[in-house]
Amino acid sequence: MSKLLVVQGHPDAENAHYCHAIAEAYISGAVAGGHDIRQINIGELNVPFLRSQAESDSPDPAQFVTNGQNEIEWAEHIVFVYPLWLGTMPALLKAWLEQVLRSNFAFKVEGKGWKSHLWGRSAHIVITMGMPSIAFRWFFLAHSLKSFERNILKFCGIKPVRHTLIGSISTMDDRARKKWLLRLEKLGRQAR
């Protein structure tokens, strides 16, 4: 049994989106696999943007920051699900990451280097997009995915990091959508 955290990164909590179906499929598989699972829905949170180093260093972070940090500390595996917006993750998800993965929680700068604090956790990034995933990977070189993987997650000690790219969602038929949901359900059962 693994402790899994699903971070639903779609900023619209009012309407059902394919990202929500993906997260639910993963969770369903994880429950069937006997895993302990928790979820954070970014769209339900009031996340302010950090505007200065002083705000980031604030000794009294908001409750959603403390809750997010507690969930990350609890988790062994973290799954991020979000749509690709303007070539990267939605701003609300990035704002949440900046708030939650603060210095002294996720890492500590020491001299000319840093010490990662989130060792022992793995992650899986699931991104939906309107373009074909092959275009994102080969033409755009998956720059935002690589940045998230290397400059945020691995920097904090989270590895290995796997990813699933689901492209052409706006033109995808129901059969293909169901096939992806079955894949995500299987990943949930396997805690991958």
PDB file of C-alpha atoms in Angstrom:
ATOM      1  CA  MET A   1       0.000   0.000   0.000  1.00  0.00           C
ATOM      2  CA  SER A   2       1.295   3.447  -0.930  1.00  0.00           C
ATOM      3  CA  LYS A   3       0.346   6.939   0.232  1.00  0.00           C
ATOM      4  CA  LEU A   4      -0.713   8.874  -2.868  1.00  0.00           C
ATOM      5  CA  LEU A   5      -1.503  12.566  -3.271  1.00  0.00           C
ATOM      6  CA  VAL A   6      -3.354  13.767  -6.376  1.00  0.00           C
ATOM      7  CA  VAL A   7      -2.990  17.487  -7.108  1.00  0.00           C
ATOM      8  CA  GLN A   8      -5.820  18.450  -9.456  1.00  0.00           C
ATOM      9  CA  GLY A   9      -4.287  21.492 -11.136  1.00  0.00           C
ATOM     10  CA  HIS A  10      -7.178  22.636 -13.316  1.00  0.00           C
ATOM     11  CA  PRO A  11      -8.062  26.121 -12.031  1.00  0.00           C
ATOM     12  CA  ASP A  12     -11.781  25.853 -12.898  1.00  0.00           C
ATOM     13  CA  ALA A  13     -13.524  24.008 -10.076  1.00  0.00           C
ATOM     14  CA  GLU A  14     -17.000  25.076 -11.227  1.00  0.00           C
ATOM     15  CA  ASN A  15     -17.177  22.943 -14.365  1.00  0.00           C
ATOM     16  CA  ALA A  16     -16.191  19.356 -15.092  1.00  0.00           C
ATOM     17  CA  HIS A  17     -13.170  19.085 -17.377  1.00  0.00           C
ATOM     18  CA  TYR A  18     -11.282  16.116 -18.773  1.00  0.00           C
ATOM     19  CA  CYS A  19      -8.557  16.755 -16.168  1.00  0.00           C
ATOM     20  CA  HIS A  20     -11.157  16.047 -13.479  1.00  0.00           C
ATOM     21  CA  ALA A  21     -12.111  12.760 -15.158  1.00  0.00           C
ATOM     22  CA  ILE A  22      -8.430  11.809 -15.376  1.00  0.00           C
ATOM     23  CA  ALA A  23      -7.855  12.497 -11.680  1.00  0.00           C
ATOM     24  CA  GLU A  24     -10.997  10.556 -10.735  1.00  0.00           C
ATOM     25  CA  ALA A  25      -9.898   7.594 -12.882  1.00  0.00           C
ATOM     26  CA  TYR A  26      -6.490   7.577 -11.177  1.00  0.00           C
ATOM     27  CA  ILE A  27      -8.114   7.825  -7.734  1.00  0.00           C
ATOM     28  CA  SER A  28     -10.558   5.028  -8.576  1.00  0.00           C
ATOM     29  CA  GLY A  29      -7.684   2.785  -9.589  1.00  0.00           C
ATOM     30  CA  ALA A  30      -5.707   3.687  -6.468  1.00  0.00           C
ATOM     31  CA  VAL A  31      -8.655   2.844  -4.225  1.00  0.00           C
ATOM     32  CA  ALA A  32      -9.116  -0.473  -6.057  1.00  0.00           C
ATOM     33  CA  GLY A  33      -5.393  -1.117  -5.561  1.00  0.00           C
ATOM     34  CA  GLY A  34      -5.736  -0.629  -1.798  1.00  0.00           C
ATOM     35  CA  HIS A  35      -3.687   2.549  -1.668  1.00  0.00           C
ATOM     36  CA  ASP A  36      -4.243   5.406   0.763  1.00  0.00           C
ATOM     37  CA  ILE A  37      -5.156   8.472  -1.289  1.00  0.00           C
ATOM     38  CA  ARG A  38      -5.680  12.174  -0.709  1.00  0.00           C
ATOM     39  CA  GLN A  39      -6.507  14.971  -3.131  1.00  0.00           C
ATOM     40  CA  ILE A  40      -5.949  18.719  -3.436  1.00  0.00           C
ATOM     41  CA  ASN A  41      -8.092  20.671  -5.898  1.00  0.00           C
ATOM     42  CA  ILE A  42      -6.244  23.849  -6.813  1.00  0.00           C
ATOM     43  CA  GLY A  43      -9.378  25.428  -8.323  1.00  0.00           C
ATOM     44  CA  GLU A  44     -11.076  25.361  -4.910  1.00  0.00           C
ATOM     45  CA  LEU A  45      -8.303  27.354  -3.219  1.00  0.00           C
ATOM     46  CA  ASN A  46      -7.844  31.083  -2.941  1.00  0.00           C
ATOM     47  CA  VAL A  47      -4.158  31.247  -3.837  1.00  0.00           C
ATOM     48  CA  PRO A  48      -2.535  34.691  -3.931  1.00  0.00           C
ATOM     49  CA  PHE A  49       0.532  35.249  -6.065  1.00  0.00           C
ATOM     50  CA  LEU A  50       3.838  35.861  -4.310  1.00  0.00           C
ATOM     51  CA  ARG A  51       5.155  39.286  -5.218  1.00  0.00           C
ATOM     52  CA  SER A  52       8.355  39.503  -3.183  1.00  0.00           C
ATOM     53  CA  GLN A  53      10.982  37.477  -1.351  1.00  0.00           C
ATOM     54  CA  ALA A  54       9.654  38.945   1.903  1.00  0.00           C
ATOM     55  CA  GLU A  55       6.231  37.376   1.225  1.00  0.00           C
ATOM     56  CA  SER A  56       7.890  34.035   0.518  1.00  0.00           C
ATOM     57  CA  ASP A  57       9.914  34.260   3.742  1.00  0.00           C
ATOM     58  CA  SER A  58       6.836  35.158   5.801  1.00  0.00           C
ATOM     59  CA  PRO A  59       6.830  33.120   9.038  1.00  0.00           C
ATOM     60  CA  ASP A  60       3.015  32.848   9.028  1.00  0.00           C
ATOM     61  CA  PRO A  61       1.907  31.272   5.743  1.00  0.00           C
ATOM     62  CA  ALA A  62      -1.773  30.895   4.890  1.00  0.00           C
ATOM     63  CA  GLN A  63      -3.629  27.761   5.987  1.00  0.00           C
ATOM     64  CA  PHE A  64      -3.687  26.330   2.426  1.00  0.00           C
ATOM     65  CA  VAL A  65       0.141  26.483   2.444  1.00  0.00           C
ATOM     66  CA  THR A  66       0.372  24.562   5.713  1.00  0.00           C
ATOM     67  CA  ASN A  67      -2.231  22.052   4.496  1.00  0.00           C
ATOM     68  CA  GLY A  68      -0.376  21.571   1.192  1.00  0.00           C
ATOM     69  CA  GLN A  69       2.927  21.057   2.973  1.00  0.00           C
ATOM     70  CA  ASN A  70       1.358  18.546   5.356  1.00  0.00           C
ATOM     71  CA  GLU A  71      -0.102  16.568   2.442  1.00  0.00           C
ATOM     72  CA  ILE A  72       3.230  16.552   0.596  1.00  0.00           C
ATOM     73  CA  GLU A  73       5.077  15.418   3.725  1.00  0.00           C
ATOM     74  CA  TRP A  74       2.535  12.598   4.132  1.00  0.00           C
ATOM     75  CA  ALA A  75       2.712  11.432   0.509  1.00  0.00           C
ATOM     76  CA  GLU A  76       5.091   8.898  -0.981  1.00  0.00           C
ATOM     77  CA  HIS A  77       3.935   9.588  -4.553  1.00  0.00           C
ATOM     78  CA  ILE A  78       2.427  12.804  -5.941  1.00  0.00           C
ATOM     79  CA  VAL A  79       0.370  12.984  -9.124  1.00  0.00           C
ATOM     80  CA  PHE A  80      -0.102  16.367 -10.812  1.00  0.00           C
ATOM     81  CA  VAL A  81      -2.925  16.662 -13.354  1.00  0.00           C
ATOM     82  CA  TYR A  82      -3.328  19.869 -15.346  1.00  0.00           C
ATOM     83  CA  PRO A  83      -4.066  21.323 -18.784  1.00  0.00           C
ATOM     84  CA  LEU A  84      -1.390  22.979 -20.890  1.00  0.00           C
ATOM     85  CA  TRP A  85      -2.155  26.706 -21.060  1.00  0.00           C
ATOM     86  CA  LEU A  86       0.060  28.963 -23.191  1.00  0.00           C
ATOM     87  CA  GLY A  87       2.703  26.263 -23.239  1.00  0.00           C
ATOM     88  CA  THR A  88       2.879  25.676 -19.486  1.00  0.00           C
ATOM     89  CA  MET A  89       0.850  24.915 -16.356  1.00  0.00           C
ATOM     90  CA  PRO A  90      -1.994  27.268 -15.387  1.00  0.00           C
ATOM     91  CA  ALA A  91      -0.858  30.268 -13.325  1.00  0.00           C
ATOM     92  CA  LEU A  92      -2.927  29.212 -10.311  1.00  0.00           C
ATOM     93  CA  LEU A  93      -1.093  25.884 -10.059  1.00  0.00           C
ATOM     94  CA  LYS A  94       2.275  27.639 -10.387  1.00  0.00           C
ATOM     95  CA  ALA A  95       1.230  30.130  -7.683  1.00  0.00           C
ATOM     96  CA  TRP A  96       0.283  27.220  -5.392  1.00  0.00           C
ATOM     97  CA  LEU A  97       3.645  25.532  -6.000  1.00  0.00           C
ATOM     98  CA  GLU A  98       5.488  28.777  -5.230  1.00  0.00           C
ATOM     99  CA  GLN A  99       3.533  29.170  -2.007  1.00  0.00           C
ATOM    100  CA  VAL A 100       3.794  25.567  -0.812  1.00  0.00           C
ATOM    101  CA  LEU A 101       7.342  24.659  -1.906  1.00  0.00           C
ATOM    102  CA  ARG A 102       8.932  27.437   0.116  1.00  0.00           C
ATOM    103  CA  SER A 103      12.531  27.554   1.195  1.00  0.00           C
ATOM    104  CA  ASN A 104      13.108  25.665   4.454  1.00  0.00           C
ATOM    105  CA  PHE A 105      10.229  23.325   3.622  1.00  0.00           C
ATOM    106  CA  ALA A 106      11.103  21.916   0.191  1.00  0.00           C
ATOM    107  CA  PHE A 107      14.770  22.955   0.154  1.00  0.00           C
ATOM    108  CA  LYS A 108      17.322  25.095   1.934  1.00  0.00           C
ATOM    109  CA  VAL A 109      19.921  27.278   0.274  1.00  0.00           C
ATOM    110  CA  GLU A 110      23.322  26.600   1.836  1.00  0.00           C
ATOM    111  CA  GLY A 111      26.333  28.631   0.765  1.00  0.00           C
ATOM    112  CA  LYS A 112      26.628  28.260  -3.003  1.00  0.00           C
ATOM    113  CA  GLY A 113      24.327  25.242  -3.165  1.00  0.00           C
ATOM    114  CA  TRP A 114      21.140  23.865  -1.727  1.00  0.00           C
ATOM    115  CA  LYS A 115      19.847  20.913   0.246  1.00  0.00           C
ATOM    116  CA  SER A 116      16.689  19.188  -0.978  1.00  0.00           C
ATOM    117  CA  HIS A 117      14.174  18.248   1.723  1.00  0.00           C
ATOM    118  CA  LEU A 118      11.608  16.115  -0.125  1.00  0.00           C
ATOM    119  CA  TRP A 119      13.679  12.973  -0.761  1.00  0.00           C
ATOM    120  CA  GLY A 120      11.834   9.667  -0.742  1.00  0.00           C
ATOM    121  CA  ARG A 121       8.922  10.838  -2.897  1.00  0.00           C
ATOM    122  CA  SER A 122       8.200  10.194  -6.536  1.00  0.00           C
ATOM    123  CA  ALA A 123       5.873  12.018  -8.916  1.00  0.00           C
ATOM    124  CA  HIS A 124       3.842  11.600 -12.061  1.00  0.00           C
ATOM    125  CA  ILE A 125       2.849  14.593 -14.195  1.00  0.00           C
ATOM    126  CA  VAL A 126      -0.244  14.230 -16.392  1.00  0.00           C
ATOM    127  CA  ILE A 127      -0.762  17.039 -18.912  1.00  0.00           C
ATOM    128  CA  THR A 128      -3.685  17.462 -21.290  1.00  0.00           C
ATOM    129  CA  MET A 129      -3.342  19.682 -24.355  1.00  0.00           C
ATOM    130  CA  GLY A 130      -5.130  20.731 -27.498  1.00  0.00           C
ATOM    131  CA  MET A 131      -2.133  20.127 -29.759  1.00  0.00           C
ATOM    132  CA  PRO A 132      -0.865  16.654 -30.578  1.00  0.00           C
ATOM    133  CA  SER A 133       1.468  15.534 -27.797  1.00  0.00           C
ATOM    134  CA  ILE A 134       4.155  14.732 -30.383  1.00  0.00           C
ATOM    135  CA  ALA A 135       4.226  18.442 -31.357  1.00  0.00           C
ATOM    136  CA  PHE A 136       4.631  19.437 -27.701  1.00  0.00           C
ATOM    137  CA  ARG A 137       7.405  16.894 -27.199  1.00  0.00           C
ATOM    138  CA  TRP A 138       9.395  17.346 -30.423  1.00  0.00           C
ATOM    139  CA  PHE A 139       8.597  20.779 -31.851  1.00  0.00           C
ATOM    140  CA  PHE A 140       8.269  22.682 -28.559  1.00  0.00           C
ATOM    141  CA  LEU A 141      10.742  20.317 -26.825  1.00  0.00           C
ATOM    142  CA  ALA A 142       8.378  19.880 -23.835  1.00  0.00           C
ATOM    143  CA  HIS A 143      10.117  22.873 -22.261  1.00  0.00           C
ATOM    144  CA  SER A 144       7.582  23.506 -19.484  1.00  0.00           C
ATOM    145  CA  LEU A 145       7.413  19.813 -18.553  1.00  0.00           C
ATOM    146  CA  LYS A 146      11.209  19.612 -18.360  1.00  0.00           C
ATOM    147  CA  SER A 147      11.325  22.779 -16.275  1.00  0.00           C
ATOM    148  CA  PHE A 148       8.707  21.468 -13.830  1.00  0.00           C
ATOM    149  CA  GLU A 149      10.479  18.124 -13.601  1.00  0.00           C
ATOM    150  CA  ARG A 150      14.044  19.389 -13.227  1.00  0.00           C
ATOM    151  CA  ASN A 151      13.789  22.887 -11.764  1.00  0.00           C
ATOM    152  CA  ILE A 152      10.989  22.291  -9.279  1.00  0.00           C
ATOM    153  CA  LEU A 153      10.404  18.635  -8.401  1.00  0.00           C
ATOM    154  CA  LYS A 154      13.914  17.191  -8.686  1.00  0.00           C
ATOM    155  CA  PHE A 155      15.381  20.374  -7.190  1.00  0.00           C
ATOM    156  CA  CYS A 156      13.298  19.618  -4.084  1.00  0.00           C
ATOM    157  CA  GLY A 157      14.380  15.953  -4.106  1.00  0.00           C
ATOM    158  CA  ILE A 158      11.280  14.414  -5.684  1.00  0.00           C
ATOM    159  CA  LYS A 159      12.308  11.641  -8.064  1.00  0.00           C
ATOM    160  CA  PRO A 160      11.816   9.663 -10.141  1.00  0.00           C
ATOM    161  CA  VAL A 161       9.361  11.819 -12.069  1.00  0.00           C
ATOM    162  CA  ARG A 162       7.281  10.184 -14.785  1.00  0.00           C
ATOM    163  CA  HIS A 163       4.899  11.873 -17.155  1.00  0.00           C
ATOM    164  CA  THR A 164       1.897  11.207 -19.361  1.00  0.00           C
ATOM    165  CA  LEU A 165       1.042  13.594 -22.205  1.00  0.00           C
ATOM    166  CA  ILE A 166      -2.510  13.485 -23.545  1.00  0.00           C
ATOM    167  CA  GLY A 167      -2.742  15.488 -26.742  1.00  0.00           C
ATOM    168  CA  SER A 168      -5.489  16.556 -29.154  1.00  0.00           C
ATOM    169  CA  ILE A 169      -8.136  16.437 -26.434  1.00  0.00           C
ATOM    170  CA  SER A 170     -10.433  18.872 -28.233  1.00  0.00           C
ATOM    171  CA  THR A 171     -10.734  16.507 -31.208  1.00  0.00           C
ATOM    172  CA  MET A 172     -10.492  13.212 -29.319  1.00  0.00           C
ATOM    173  CA  ASP A 173     -13.468  10.861 -29.667  1.00  0.00           C
ATOM    174  CA  ASP A 174     -15.190   9.160 -26.725  1.00  0.00           C
ATOM    175  CA  ARG A 175     -13.473   5.837 -27.373  1.00  0.00           C
ATOM    176  CA  ALA A 176     -10.018   7.415 -27.139  1.00  0.00           C
ATOM    177  CA  ARG A 177     -11.017   9.371 -24.015  1.00  0.00           C
ATOM    178  CA  LYS A 178     -12.210   6.180 -22.329  1.00  0.00           C
ATOM    179  CA  LYS A 179      -8.985   4.420 -23.309  1.00  0.00           C
ATOM    180  CA  TRP A 180      -6.931   7.149 -21.593  1.00  0.00           C
ATOM    181  CA  LEU A 181      -9.122   6.928 -18.481  1.00  0.00           C
ATOM    182  CA  LEU A 182      -8.499   3.177 -18.319  1.00  0.00           C
ATOM    183  CA  ARG A 183      -4.727   3.810 -18.584  1.00  0.00           C
ATOM    184  CA  LEU A 184      -4.880   6.306 -15.711  1.00  0.00           C
ATOM    185  CA  GLU A 185      -6.977   3.925 -13.638  1.00  0.00           C
ATOM    186  CA  LYS A 186      -4.316   1.249 -14.179  1.00  0.00           C
ATOM    187  CA  LEU A 187      -1.566   3.690 -13.140  1.00  0.00           C
ATOM    188  CA  GLY A 188      -3.551   4.424  -9.979  1.00  0.00           C
ATOM    189  CA  ARG A 189      -3.791   0.724  -9.142  1.00  0.00           C
ATOM    190  CA  GLN A 190      -0.033   0.448  -9.616  1.00  0.00           C
ATOM    191  CA  ALA A 191       0.655   3.678  -7.654  1.00  0.00           C
ATOM    192  CA  ARG A 192       2.699   5.009 -10.586  1.00  0.00           C
TER     193      ARG A 192
END
